[in-house]
Coordinates of C-alpha atoms in Angstrom, one line a residue:
X1 CA -7.9 13.7 16.9
X2 CA -5.1 11.2 15.3
X3 CA -6.3 7.6 15.0
X4 CA -3.8 4.6 15.8
X5 CA -2.4 3.2 12.4
X6 CA -3.0 -0.3 13.5
X7 CA -6.2 -0.4 15.5
X8 CA -7.7 2.8 14.8
X9 CA -8.2 3.8 18.2
X10 CA -7.7 7.5 19.2
X11 CA -4.4 8.8 20.0
X12 CA -3.9 10.7 23.4
X13 CA -3.3 14.3 23.0
X14 CA -0.2 14.1 25.1
X15 CA 2.2 12.2 23.4
X16 CA 5.1 9.8 25.5
X17 CA 8.1 12.2 24.2
X18 CA 8.8 15.3 21.6
X19 CA 12.0 15.3 19.6
X20 CA 13.0 18.2 18.0
X21 CA 15.6 19.3 15.4
X22 CA 14.9 15.6 13.9
X23 CA 16.0 14.7 10.3
X24 CA 12.9 14.9 8.2
X25 CA 13.8 11.6 6.7
X26 CA 16.5 9.1 6.3
X27 CA 16.5 8.5 2.4
X28 CA 15.6 11.8 0.8
X29 CA 19.1 12.8 1.5
X30 CA 19.6 16.5 0.0
X31 CA 21.9 17.1 -2.6
X32 CA 23.9 20.3 -2.7
X33 CA 20.8 22.4 -4.2
X34 CA 18.3 20.6 -2.0
X35 CA 20.4 21.2 1.3
X36 CA 19.7 24.9 1.4
X37 CA 15.9 24.4 2.0
X38 CA 16.5 21.5 4.5
X39 CA 15.2 21.9 8.2
X40 CA 15.1 19.9 10.8
X41 CA 11.5 18.9 12.3
X42 CA 9.5 18.1 15.4
X43 CA 8.4 14.7 16.1
X44 CA 5.6 13.4 18.4
X45 CA 6.0 10.1 20.0
X46 CA 2.5 8.3 21.1
X47 CA 1.2 5.1 22.3
X48 CA -2.1 3.9 21.5
X49 CA -4.2 3.4 24.8
X50 CA -6.0 0.3 23.4
X51 CA -3.7 -1.6 21.1
X52 CA -0.7 -0.5 23.0
X53 CA 1.5 0.3 19.4
X54 CA 3.9 3.2 19.7
X55 CA 4.0 5.4 16.7
X56 CA 4.8 8.8 15.6
X57 CA 1.8 11.3 15.2
X58 CA 2.6 12.5 11.9
X59 CA 2.1 11.8 8.0
X60 CA 4.3 9.3 6.7
X61 CA 7.3 9.8 4.5
X62 CA 6.7 9.9 1.1
X63 CA 8.5 7.4 0.0
X64 CA 7.0 4.4 2.1
X65 CA 5.9 2.2 -0.5
X66 CA 9.8 2.1 -1.8
X67 CA 12.4 -0.3 -0.2
X68 CA 16.0 1.5 0.0
X69 CA 18.6 -0.9 1.6
X70 CA 22.1 0.4 2.2
X71 CA 23.5 -2.8 3.8
X72 CA 21.7 -5.4 1.8
X73 CA 24.7 -6.9 0.8
X74 CA 26.8 -6.5 4.2
X75 CA 28.5 -9.7 5.1
X76 CA 26.2 -9.5 8.5
X77 CA 23.2 -9.2 6.6
X78 CA 23.9 -11.9 4.0
X79 CA 25.1 -14.5 6.6
X80 CA 22.0 -13.6 8.9
X81 CA 19.3 -13.8 5.7
X82 CA 21.1 -17.4 4.8
X83 CA 20.4 -18.6 8.4
X84 CA 17.0 -17.3 8.6
X85 CA 16.1 -18.8 5.2
X86 CA 17.9 -22.2 6.0
X87 CA 16.0 -22.3 9.0
X88 CA 12.4 -21.7 7.6
X89 CA 12.9 -24.0 4.7
X90 CA 14.3 -27.0 6.9
X91 CA 12.0 -26.6 9.4
X92 CA 9.0 -26.3 7.7
X93 CA 9.5 -28.5 4.8
X94 CA 9.5 -25.6 2.3
X95 CA 11.3 -27.1 -0.7
X96 CA 10.1 -26.3 -3.9
X97 CA 7.3 -23.4 -2.5
X98 CA 7.0 -20.3 -4.1
X99 CA 8.4 -17.5 -2.4
X100 CA 7.1 -13.5 -2.5
X101 CA 9.7 -10.7 -0.9
X102 CA 7.0 -8.2 -0.5
X103 CA 9.0 -5.0 -0.5
X104 CA 12.1 -6.3 -2.2
X105 CA 14.5 -3.0 -3.0
X106 CA 17.1 -4.1 -5.6
X107 CA 16.9 -7.8 -4.4
X108 CA 19.7 -7.9 -2.3
X109 CA 18.1 -10.6 -0.2
X110 CA 16.2 -12.1 -3.0
X111 CA 19.6 -13.0 -4.5
X112 CA 20.4 -14.9 -1.4
X113 CA 17.0 -16.9 -1.3
X114 CA 18.2 -18.2 -4.6
X115 CA 20.6 -20.2 -3.4
X116 CA 17.9 -22.6 -1.8
X117 CA 15.6 -25.2 -3.4
X118 CA 12.7 -22.8 -3.7
X119 CA 10.9 -20.5 -6.3
X120 CA 12.0 -16.8 -5.6
X121 CA 9.9 -13.8 -6.5
X122 CA 9.6 -10.2 -5.2
X123 CA 7.4 -7.5 -5.8
X124 CA 9.2 -3.5 -5.7
X125 CA 6.9 -0.3 -5.7
X126 CA 9.9 1.9 -7.3
X127 CA 10.7 1.4 -11.1
X128 CA 14.0 1.8 -11.4
X129 CA 14.7 -0.8 -8.3
X130 CA 12.7 -3.2 -10.2
X131 CA 14.6 -2.7 -13.2
X132 CA 18.0 -3.1 -11.3
X133 CA 16.9 -6.4 -9.7
X134 CA 15.7 -7.7 -13.1
X135 CA 18.7 -6.8 -14.8
X136 CA 20.6 -9.0 -12.0
X137 CA 18.9 -12.0 -13.1
X138 CA 16.0 -11.9 -10.6
X139 CA 12.4 -12.1 -10.9
X140 CA 11.0 -8.8 -9.7
X141 CA 7.6 -7.3 -10.5
X142 CA 6.4 -3.7 -10.0
X143 CA 3.5 -3.7 -7.5
X144 CA 2.6 -3.0 -3.7
X145 CA 0.1 -4.0 -1.2
X146 CA -2.3 -1.0 -1.7
X147 CA -5.7 -2.1 -0.6
X148 CA -6.7 -5.5 0.8
X149 CA -8.0 -6.9 -2.2
X150 CA -5.1 -5.9 -4.5
X151 CA -4.1 -8.9 -6.7
X152 CA 0.2 -9.1 -6.2
X153 CA 1.9 -10.2 -9.5
X154 CA 2.2 -13.7 -9.9
X155 CA -0.3 -14.8 -7.0
X156 CA -0.9 -16.8 -5.0
X157 CA 2.2 -17.5 -3.1
X158 CA 3.2 -20.3 -0.6
X159 CA 5.5 -17.9 1.3
X160 CA 5.9 -14.4 1.7
X161 CA 9.0 -12.3 3.1
X162 CA 9.1 -9.0 4.6
X163 CA 12.4 -7.5 5.9
X164 CA 12.1 -4.0 7.9
X165 CA 9.4 -2.7 6.0
X166 CA 6.2 -3.0 7.6
X167 CA 7.2 0.0 10.4
X168 CA 7.5 2.2 7.4
X169 CA 3.7 1.7 6.8
X170 CA 1.0 4.0 7.9
X171 CA -1.8 1.2 7.3
X172 CA 0.1 -1.8 8.4
X173 CA -3.2 -4.1 8.7
X174 CA -3.8 -3.1 4.9
X175 CA -0.2 -4.6 3.9
X176 CA -0.9 -7.6 5.8
X177 CA -4.3 -8.8 4.8
X178 CA -3.7 -8.1 1.0
X179 CA -0.4 -10.5 1.7
X180 CA -2.9 -12.9 3.8
X181 CA -5.3 -12.8 0.6
X182 CA -2.4 -13.5 -1.9
X183 CA -1.2 -16.7 -0.2
X184 CA -2.4 -20.1 -0.5
X185 CA -4.1 -21.7 2.4
X186 CA -2.0 -22.6 5.2
X187 CA 0.6 -20.2 3.6
X188 CA 3.5 -18.8 5.8
X189 CA 5.5 -16.1 6.2
X190 CA 8.9 -14.4 7.5
X191 CA 8.9 -10.7 9.1
X192 CA 11.5 -8.8 10.5
X193 CA 11.0 -5.2 12.1
X194 CA 12.9 -3.0 14.5
X195 CA 12.4 -3.8 18.0
X196 CA 10.9 -1.4 20.5
X197 CA 12.0 -3.5 23.5
X198 CA 15.9 -3.0 22.1
X199 CA 15.5 0.9 21.8
X200 CA 14.0 0.9 25.3
X201 CA 16.3 -1.6 27.1
X202 CA 19.5 0.6 25.6
X203 CA 17.8 4.0 25.7
X204 CA 19.0 4.4 22.1
X205 CA 16.7 7.4 21.2
X206 CA 19.0 8.0 18.4
X207 CA 17.0 5.0 16.7
X208 CA 13.9 7.0 16.6
X209 CA 13.3 8.6 12.8
X210 CA 10.4 9.6 11.0
X211 CA 10.8 6.8 8.3
X212 CA 9.6 4.4 11.3
X213 CA 6.2 5.7 11.8
X214 CA 5.7 2.7 14.1
X215 CA 7.6 0.9 16.6
X216 CA 6.5 -2.6 17.3
X217 CA 7.2 -4.7 20.5
X218 CA 6.7 -8.7 20.2
X219 CA 3.0 -8.2 21.7
X220 CA 2.2 -5.2 19.5
X221 CA 3.3 -7.4 16.3
X222 CA 1.4 -10.6 17.3
X223 CA -1.6 -8.7 18.2
X224 CA -1.6 -7.0 14.5
X225 CA -0.4 -10.1 12.9
X226 CA -3.2 -12.1 14.8
X227 CA -5.9 -9.4 13.9
X228 CA -4.9 -9.7 10.2
X229 CA -5.4 -13.7 10.0
X230 CA -2.0 -15.1 11.2
X231 CA -0.7 -17.2 13.8
X232 CA 2.9 -16.6 15.2
X233 CA 4.6 -19.7 15.1
X234 CA 8.3 -18.6 16.2
X235 CA 9.5 -15.0 17.6
X236 CA 13.1 -14.3 17.7
X237 CA 15.6 -11.3 18.3
X238 CA 17.8 -11.0 15.7
X239 CA 21.1 -8.8 15.3
X240 CA 20.4 -7.5 18.6
X241 CA 18.1 -5.0 17.2
X242 CA 15.5 -6.7 15.3
X243 CA 12.1 -8.9 16.1
X244 CA 11.8 -11.6 13.6
X245 CA 8.7 -13.8 13.6
X246 CA 7.4 -16.8 11.4
X247 CA 3.6 -16.9 10.9
X248 CA 1.1 -19.2 9.2
X249 CA -2.2 -18.0 7.7
X250 CA -5.0 -19.0 10.0
X251 CA -7.7 -18.7 7.2
X252 CA -8.5 -21.9 5.1
X253 CA -8.1 -24.4 8.1
X254 CA -4.4 -24.2 8.5
X255 CA -4.2 -22.6 12.0
X256 CA -4.8 -25.8 14.0
X257 CA -1.7 -27.0 13.0
X258 CA 0.9 -28.6 15.4
X259 CA 4.2 -26.8 16.1
X260 CA 7.0 -28.6 14.1
X261 CA 8.7 -31.1 16.9
X262 CA 12.2 -32.1 17.8
X263 CA 13.2 -36.0 17.8
X264 CA 11.9 -35.9 21.7
X265 CA 8.8 -34.3 21.1
X266 CA 9.3 -30.7 22.6
X267 CA 8.5 -27.8 20.3
X268 CA 11.4 -26.8 17.4
X269 CA 13.7 -23.9 18.0
X270 CA 12.0 -20.6 18.7
X271 CA 8.5 -22.1 19.0
X272 CA 7.9 -20.1 22.2
X273 CA 6.2 -17.3 24.0
X274 CA 2.1 -18.6 23.3
X275 CA 2.3 -19.0 19.7
X276 CA -0.5 -18.6 18.2
X277 CA -2.5 -17.8 21.5
X278 CA -4.0 -14.3 21.5
X279 CA -2.3 -12.2 23.7
X280 CA -4.1 -8.5 23.6
X281 CA -4.9 -7.2 26.9
X282 CA -8.0 -4.4 27.5
X283 CA -5.5 -2.0 29.2
X284 CA -1.7 -2.0 28.0
X285 CA 0.9 -1.0 30.0
X286 CA 2.2 2.8 29.1
X287 CA 5.7 2.5 28.1
X288 CA 8.2 4.3 30.0
X289 CA 10.4 6.8 27.7
X290 CA 12.4 8.3 30.8
X291 CA 15.7 6.5 29.7
X292 CA 15.2 7.8 26.6
X293 CA 14.9 11.1 27.3
X294 CA 18.1 10.7 29.6
X295 CA 20.0 9.1 27.2
X296 CA 19.5 12.2 24.9
X297 CA 21.0 14.3 27.6
X298 CA 23.7 12.0 28.9
X299 CA 25.1 11.0 25.1
X300 CA 25.0 14.8 24.5
X301 CA 27.4 15.3 27.4
X302 CA 29.4 12.4 26.1
X303 CA 29.6 14.0 22.4
X304 CA 30.9 17.4 24.0
X305 CA 33.6 15.5 26.1
X306 CA 34.7 13.8 22.9
X307 CA 34.7 16.8 20.7
X308 CA 36.1 18.7 23.1
X309 CA 39.1 16.3 23.9
X310 CA 39.7 16.1 19.9
X311 CA 39.8 19.9 19.2
X312 CA 42.0 20.3 22.4
X313 CA 44.4 17.8 20.7
X314 CA 44.1 19.5 17.2
X315 CA 42.5 16.2 16.0
X316 CA 39.7 15.5 13.1
X317 CA 36.9 13.4 13.5
X318 CA 34.7 11.8 11.0
X319 CA 31.7 9.5 11.6
X320 CA 31.0 6.5 9.7
X321 CA 27.6 5.4 8.7
X322 CA 25.0 7.6 6.6
X323 CA 22.2 6.1 8.8
X324 CA 18.9 7.0 10.5
X325 CA 21.2 6.7 13.6
X326 CA 23.9 8.6 12.5
X327 CA 21.8 11.4 11.0
X328 CA 19.7 11.4 14.3
X329 CA 22.9 11.9 16.2
X330 CA 24.6 14.6 14.2
X331 CA 21.4 16.5 14.0
X332 CA 20.8 16.6 17.8
X333 CA 24.4 16.7 19.2
X334 CA 27.5 19.2 18.6
X335 CA 28.8 16.6 16.3
X336 CA 27.2 18.6 13.1
X337 CA 29.2 21.3 13.8
X338 CA 32.7 19.4 14.6
X339 CA 32.5 16.4 12.3
X340 CA 34.5 16.6 8.9
X341 CA 32.3 14.3 7.2
X342 CA 30.1 11.0 7.1
X343 CA 31.8 8.2 5.5
X344 CA 29.5 5.9 4.1
X345 CA 29.9 3.0 1.5
X346 CA 26.6 3.1 -0.4
X347 CA 27.2 5.1 -3.9
X348 CA 23.6 6.5 -3.7
X349 CA 24.6 8.7 -0.6
X350 CA 27.6 9.6 -1.5
X351 CA 28.1 13.3 -2.7
X352 CA 24.9 14.3 -0.6
X353 CA 24.6 16.1 2.7
X354 CA 23.3 14.6 6.0
X355 CA 19.6 16.0 6.5
X356 CA 19.3 18.7 9.3
X357 CA 23.4 18.7 10.3
X358 CA 24.2 19.0 6.2
X359 CA 27.5 17.3 6.9
X360 CA 28.7 16.0 3.6
X361 CA 28.4 12.4 2.9
X362 CA 31.8 10.7 1.1
X363 CA 33.1 7.5 0.2
X364 CA 35.7 5.4 2.0
X365 CA 38.1 6.5 -0.2
X366 CA 37.7 10.3 0.6
X367 CA 39.8 9.4 3.6
X368 CA 43.0 9.5 1.6
X369 CA 42.1 13.2 0.0
X370 CA 41.0 14.3 3.7
X371 CA 42.3 12.1 6.6
X372 CA 41.3 12.4 10.3
X373 CA 42.4 11.2 13.2
X374 CA 39.3 9.7 14.8
X375 CA 36.3 7.7 13.5
X376 CA 33.3 7.4 15.3
X377 CA 31.0 4.6 13.9
X378 CA 27.4 5.0 14.0
X379 CA 26.0 1.9 12.3
X380 CA 24.4 -0.7 14.9
X381 CA 24.9 -3.9 13.9
X382 CA 27.5 -3.5 11.5
X383 CA 30.3 -2.2 14.1
X384 CA 32.9 -4.8 14.1
X385 CA 32.6 -5.2 10.4
X386 CA 33.4 -1.6 9.9
X387 CA 36.1 -1.2 12.4
X388 CA 37.9 -4.0 10.7
X389 CA 37.7 -2.2 7.5
X390 CA 39.1 1.2 8.9
X391 CA 42.1 -1.2 10.5
X392 CA 42.8 -2.4 7.0
X393 CA 42.4 0.2 4.9
X394 CA 43.4 3.5 7.0
X395 CA 45.9 1.8 9.7
X396 CA 46.1 1.4 13.0
X397 CA 46.9 5.5 13.9
X398 CA 43.2 5.9 13.4
X399 CA 41.3 6.3 17.0
X400 CA 37.9 4.0 16.4
X401 CA 35.0 4.9 18.5
X402 CA 31.7 3.1 18.3
X403 CA 28.4 4.2 19.6
X404 CA 27.4 1.3 22.1
X405 CA 24.0 1.4 22.9
X406 CA 23.8 4.4 25.7
X407 CA 27.5 5.7 25.3
X408 CA 30.5 5.9 22.9
X409 CA 33.0 3.3 23.5
X410 CA 36.6 3.1 22.3
X411 CA 37.7 0.2 20.2

């Protein structure tokens, strides 16, 4: 019997749903030789009956300790991080404090933090990413939250940051307790993870990928954080599809502090949803995934209509976005057989092939060599930014479509 990665409870034999022909990973993108051996896999999505956490019943990807970001320098993400940093620092008076980004990749978000009056430090497991960050002038050390008593380089810290990293972890409690043990008394944190609420609300089955072994809601994330010695001060949905929480370490006498207040005495922005109060229930409500199952059929039908129409008109189609959403969509629909290529701006993805569908991944400049008549954007959160690039670089004659929640939409 498999165990829950958060609380250790036994996962049920019967999963919520099973997905077949799924990409084996979102980051181990096969090259020309590796693609010959690449095959889709079957994934079983389960829910822990004890703590309610939704998770895949499988081994994690072998690079779960590494942070590999493709969209870190996009204007959308830079703007979001800048706003988050400003709110965190100004609201909680963290000027001059020592910050740690746990899992900082090449330092994409750490470089934005350097704009603020704080000490910016990072740790990253993958050596070449550390070297790249250091070459960029950032203070990044090689390290990972391997065990609860691991001493992180440069500890202790006053504030930690973790951006879309926790959902990859097969032992999220170990990571959080390790970070807690490397914080000063009353230390704070900012954490983001993809939102299961968003996936369920818009029936986005294509958001599911093996890399994300866990799928958090505000409740299950809060329960995990509280069990690991953190008080949740603020909860917010950002960029439409991401949970963002601000926490404070409770151990060391800091848990009883009052929330920051506005001038009228009301709690500060985002200080809602029972901050710091345990919300664990003995019998979590079972997650309804019927919409995800129906959405997979419906999107498949829309894709069929799209490719049939373009084929009938003698037009070629490309995808923009070598993301996990794009990989899943191409692998589980006819897109894998009908699309010319996938465009992506990340150099480390170019020249490789999408897992399972084996579509070639190319740079935007490839359009000049092999023009297409229509481009389907599969990059939630970046759609408008990419559409602007297409119009500017490729002209107005290219038909632009986008995956919008549970349907395809012409822009």
